[in-house]
């Protein structure tokens, strides 16, 4: 039977043997490896909630991989299985592929290379599907992944144009394909700083996606975009959608949705007692222990805004003591403590806190360089014997947390 299942014979037995073997043996193992690698990447990814979240969690490479070199063993195994399926089970006869699983193998090959940060090689696989498998049911996904890859290669305009063409084929897309394409189009517009356009497509993606994790992420990003353009009420409405998802979406989105709503709180017109009760509930909820650092920081901001500096200092220190992984948050805590001491003419103590601020900032960032210059100016100002002059001198430096 095996002898009769030649890859060069376009017969029913041959086609089914190679299709079934490719799908349930080689490709099955490859997909398992791919899912393991992607899940590990997503779980280990540290989102920066101080900036607009990326649509997709994928670290930028710290190095350029050598040709053929893989960064993650799971993706390397997935690529090997996809390659094996193509080499051993492809049935290209008279210029036509007779094995319906080979386009699946090329999709797995491209996605594995994409997540392994080899974008040019990934593009080759997606282009191969688009060129040689025009009737494939993976065409829409291949176009979406090609656009994603072009975004990574900083070919933003090309990616946006191709995604618009794809969305014009609305009848050919299923609901999730439409959501995926809309999400990546939103990412392209964010890269182009065209936030109004990004809002249109992130809304479509959030509404259409069937995945609760994506829905929570997309509505959170939409809230962030509204915050950037100054539409706080619309931002809060989207944060409420994240909160309403509750356990259907990861808790990190819900907690940060609460935090961003609190940052939009108007202390002059809104109920401060209600805000205090909300912060207390968030702090006392045992499920929120992994997020105590950001909750306590926001509690400190509350006390500072209502004029209770001693309580603010206590909560800034609690947030620091929580020892979370967010170094930027730690820098904000130290900066706030430095500002409070500076305003009370405790310049030496303030300087120490500003030094701690610097140690928690990325040395290669613009924020680090700006703050370093300001810290040096404070050091020069501290030589004044007349502290009134010193205070007037340093006040001109604008030690504002907005500089971070």
GROMACS .gro file of N, CA, C and O in nm, residues 261-313:
model
  212
  261UNK      N    1  -0.924   5.471   3.516
  261UNK     CA    2  -1.044   5.548   3.549
  261UNK      C    3  -1.018   5.640   3.669
  261UNK      O    4  -1.062   5.756   3.671
  262UNK      N    5  -0.946   5.588   3.768
  262UNK     CA    6  -0.914   5.669   3.887
  262UNK      C    7  -0.827   5.788   3.850
  262UNK      O    8  -0.842   5.898   3.903
  263UNK      N    9  -0.735   5.767   3.756
  263UNK     CA   10  -0.649   5.879   3.712
  263UNK      C   11  -0.731   5.988   3.643
  263UNK      O   12  -0.690   6.104   3.639
  264UNK      N   13  -0.844   5.950   3.588
  264UNK     CA   14  -0.932   6.048   3.523
  264UNK      C   15  -1.028   6.115   3.621
  264UNK      O   16  -1.113   6.194   3.580
  265UNK      N   17  -1.015   6.081   3.748
  265UNK     CA   18  -1.108   6.133   3.850
  265UNK      C   19  -1.091   6.284   3.866
  265UNK      O   20  -0.979   6.336   3.872
  266UNK      N   21  -1.203   6.354   3.873
  266UNK     CA   22  -1.202   6.500   3.894
  266UNK      C   23  -1.229   6.526   4.041
  266UNK      O   24  -1.340   6.506   4.090
  267UNK      N   25  -1.126   6.573   4.114
  267UNK     CA   26  -1.137   6.592   4.258
  267UNK      C   27  -1.226   6.709   4.295
  267UNK      O   28  -1.268   6.721   4.409
  268UNK      N   29  -1.255   6.794   4.200
  268UNK     CA   30  -1.339   6.911   4.230
  268UNK      C   31  -1.487   6.880   4.213
  268UNK      O   32  -1.571   6.937   4.284
  269UNK      N   33  -1.521   6.792   4.121
  269UNK     CA   34  -1.663   6.771   4.090
  269UNK      C   35  -1.715   6.632   4.127
  269UNK      O   36  -1.836   6.613   4.135
  270UNK      N   37  -1.625   6.535   4.150
  270UNK     CA   38  -1.670   6.399   4.177
  270UNK      C   39  -1.659   6.365   4.325
  270UNK      O   40  -1.593   6.433   4.403
  271UNK      N   41  -1.724   6.256   4.364
  271UNK     CA   42  -1.737   6.215   4.504
  271UNK      C   43  -1.608   6.150   4.553
  271UNK      O   44  -1.577   6.037   4.516
  272UNK      N   45  -1.533   6.220   4.639
  272UNK     CA   46  -1.406   6.170   4.689
  272UNK      C   47  -1.427   6.049   4.782
  272UNK      O   48  -1.344   5.958   4.784
  273UNK      N   49  -1.536   6.050   4.856
  273UNK     CA   50  -1.563   5.938   4.945
  273UNK      C   51  -1.587   5.809   4.867
  273UNK      O   52  -1.541   5.701   4.906
  274UNK      N   53  -1.655   5.821   4.755
  274UNK     CA   54  -1.678   5.704   4.671
  274UNK      C   55  -1.547   5.650   4.614
  274UNK      O   56  -1.527   5.528   4.606
  275UNK      N   57  -1.457   5.740   4.577
  275UNK     CA   58  -1.326   5.699   4.527
  275UNK      C   59  -1.247   5.628   4.637
  275UNK      O   60  -1.182   5.526   4.612
  276UNK      N   61  -1.253   5.681   4.759
  276UNK     CA   62  -1.183   5.619   4.872
  276UNK      C   63  -1.233   5.477   4.894
  276UNK      O   64  -1.154   5.384   4.916
  277UNK      N   65  -1.363   5.457   4.886
  277UNK     CA   66  -1.421   5.324   4.906
  277UNK      C   67  -1.377   5.228   4.796
  277UNK      O   68  -1.348   5.110   4.822
  278UNK      N   69  -1.369   5.277   4.672
  278UNK     CA   70  -1.324   5.193   4.562
  278UNK      C   71  -1.179   5.149   4.584
  278UNK      O   72  -1.146   5.031   4.569
  279UNK      N   73  -1.092   5.244   4.620
  279UNK     CA   74  -0.951   5.210   4.643
  279UNK      C   75  -0.937   5.112   4.758
  279UNK      O   76  -0.855   5.020   4.754
  280UNK      N   77  -1.017   5.130   4.862
  280UNK     CA   78  -1.012   5.039   4.977
  280UNK      C   79  -1.053   4.899   4.935
  280UNK      O   80  -0.989   4.799   4.973
  281UNK      N   81  -1.159   4.889   4.856
  281UNK     CA   82  -1.205   4.757   4.808
  281UNK      C   83  -1.098   4.689   4.723
  281UNK      O   84  -1.073   4.568   4.736
  282UNK      N   85  -1.033   4.767   4.636
  282UNK     CA   86  -0.929   4.710   4.551
  282UNK      C   87  -0.811   4.661   4.635
  282UNK      O   88  -0.754   4.554   4.608
  283UNK      N   89  -0.774   4.739   4.735
  283UNK     CA   90  -0.659   4.702   4.819
  283UNK      C   91  -0.688   4.580   4.905
  283UNK      O   92  -0.601   4.495   4.926
  284UNK      N   93  -0.810   4.568   4.955
  284UNK     CA   94  -0.843   4.460   5.048
  284UNK      C   95  -0.882   4.330   4.978
  284UNK      O   96  -0.888   4.225   5.042
  285UNK      N   97  -0.906   4.334   4.848
  285UNK     CA   98  -0.940   4.214   4.773
  285UNK      C   99  -0.816   4.126   4.758
  285UNK      O  100  -0.718   4.164   4.694
  286UNK      N  101  -0.820   4.007   4.816
  286UNK     CA  102  -0.702   3.918   4.815
  286UNK      C  103  -0.660   3.880   4.673
  286UNK      O  104  -0.542   3.853   4.649
  287UNK      N  105  -0.755   3.878   4.581
  287UNK     CA  106  -0.721   3.842   4.443
  287UNK      C  107  -0.634   3.948   4.375
  287UNK      O  108  -0.572   3.921   4.273
  288UNK      N  109  -0.630   4.067   4.435
  288UNK     CA  110  -0.553   4.177   4.374
  288UNK      C  111  -0.412   4.189   4.430
  288UNK      O  112  -0.342   4.287   4.402
  289UNK      N  113  -0.368   4.090   4.507
  289UNK     CA  114  -0.234   4.100   4.568
  289UNK      C  115  -0.122   4.119   4.465
  289UNK      O  116  -0.027   4.192   4.491
  290UNK      N  117  -0.129   4.054   4.348
  290UNK     CA  118  -0.021   4.078   4.250
  290UNK      C  119  -0.016   4.222   4.200
  290UNK      O  120   0.083   4.262   4.138
  291UNK      N  121  -0.120   4.300   4.228
  291UNK     CA  122  -0.128   4.437   4.175
  291UNK      C  123  -0.127   4.542   4.288
  291UNK      O  124  -0.165   4.656   4.266
  292UNK      N  125  -0.082   4.500   4.408
  292UNK     CA  126  -0.085   4.592   4.521
  292UNK      C  127   0.002   4.715   4.498
  292UNK      O  128  -0.031   4.825   4.544
  293UNK      N  129   0.113   4.698   4.426
  293UNK     CA  130   0.203   4.812   4.406
  293UNK      C  131   0.134   4.926   4.333
  293UNK      O  132   0.141   5.042   4.375
  294UNK      N  133   0.061   4.896   4.225
  294UNK     CA  134  -0.006   5.001   4.150
  294UNK      C  135  -0.128   5.054   4.225
  294UNK      O  136  -0.158   5.175   4.222
  295UNK      N  137  -0.198   4.967   4.300
  295UNK     CA  138  -0.313   5.012   4.379
  295UNK      C  139  -0.267   5.106   4.490
  295UNK      O  140  -0.327   5.212   4.514
  296UNK      N  141  -0.158   5.069   4.558
  296UNK     CA  142  -0.108   5.154   4.667
  296UNK      C  143  -0.051   5.285   4.614
  296UNK      O  144  -0.065   5.390   4.679
  297UNK      N  145   0.010   5.281   4.497
  297UNK     CA  146   0.056   5.406   4.436
  297UNK      C  147  -0.062   5.498   4.409
  297UNK      O  148  -0.055   5.619   4.435
  298UNK      N  149  -0.171   5.442   4.360
  298UNK     CA  150  -0.287   5.526   4.330
  298UNK      C  151  -0.353   5.576   4.459
  298UNK      O  152  -0.407   5.687   4.462
  299UNK      N  153  -0.347   5.496   4.566
  299UNK     CA  154  -0.395   5.540   4.697
  299UNK      C  155  -0.312   5.660   4.744
  299UNK      O  156  -0.365   5.758   4.798
  300UNK      N  157  -0.180   5.653   4.722
  300UNK     CA  158  -0.092   5.765   4.759
  300UNK      C  159  -0.129   5.890   4.681
  300UNK      O  160  -0.132   6.001   4.737
  301UNK      N  161  -0.157   5.873   4.552
  301UNK     CA  162  -0.197   5.987   4.470
  301UNK      C  163  -0.328   6.048   4.522
  301UNK      O  164  -0.345   6.170   4.522
  302UNK      N  165  -0.419   5.962   4.566
  302UNK     CA  166  -0.545   6.011   4.624
  302UNK      C  167  -0.517   6.098   4.746
  302UNK      O  168  -0.568   6.211   4.756
  303UNK      N  169  -0.438   6.046   4.840
  303UNK     CA  170  -0.408   6.122   4.961
  303UNK      C  171  -0.336   6.253   4.929
  303UNK      O  172  -0.360   6.356   4.992
  304UNK      N  173  -0.249   6.249   4.830
  304UNK     CA  174  -0.176   6.371   4.793
  304UNK      C  175  -0.272   6.476   4.736
  304UNK      O  176  -0.260   6.595   4.763
  305UNK      N  177  -0.370   6.430   4.659
  305UNK     CA  178  -0.466   6.524   4.600
  305UNK      C  179  -0.562   6.583   4.701
  305UNK      O  180  -0.614   6.693   4.680
  306UNK      N  181  -0.587   6.512   4.811
  306UNK     CA  182  -0.678   6.565   4.914
  306UNK      C  183  -0.602   6.633   5.026
  306UNK      O  184  -0.661   6.669   5.129
  307UNK      N  185  -0.470   6.649   5.010
  307UNK     CA  186  -0.392   6.727   5.106
  307UNK      C  187  -0.344   6.651   5.228
  307UNK      O  188  -0.302   6.713   5.327
  308UNK      N  189  -0.343   6.519   5.225
  308UNK     CA  190  -0.295   6.440   5.338
  308UNK      C  191  -0.158   6.382   5.303
  308UNK      O  192  -0.144   6.266   5.265
  309UNK      N  193  -0.055   6.465   5.318
  309UNK     CA  194   0.078   6.427   5.272
  309UNK      C  195   0.137   6.311   5.350
  309UNK      O  196   0.206   6.227   5.293
  310UNK      N  197   0.114   6.306   5.482
  310UNK     CA  198   0.170   6.196   5.561
  310UNK      C  199   0.119   6.061   5.512
  310UNK      O  200   0.195   5.964   5.500
  311UNK      N  201  -0.011   6.054   5.485
  311UNK     CA  202  -0.068   5.929   5.434
  311UNK      C  203  -0.016   5.899   5.294
  311UNK      O  204   0.007   5.783   5.258
  312UNK      N  205   0.004   6.004   5.214
  312UNK     CA  206   0.059   5.985   5.080
  312UNK      C  207   0.199   5.925   5.087
  312UNK      O  208   0.230   5.828   5.016
  313UNK      N  209   0.283   5.980   5.176
  313UNK     CA  210   0.419   5.927   5.191
  313UNK      C  211   0.415   5.781   5.233
  313UNK      O  212   0.491   5.697   5.182
   0.00000   0.00000   0.00000
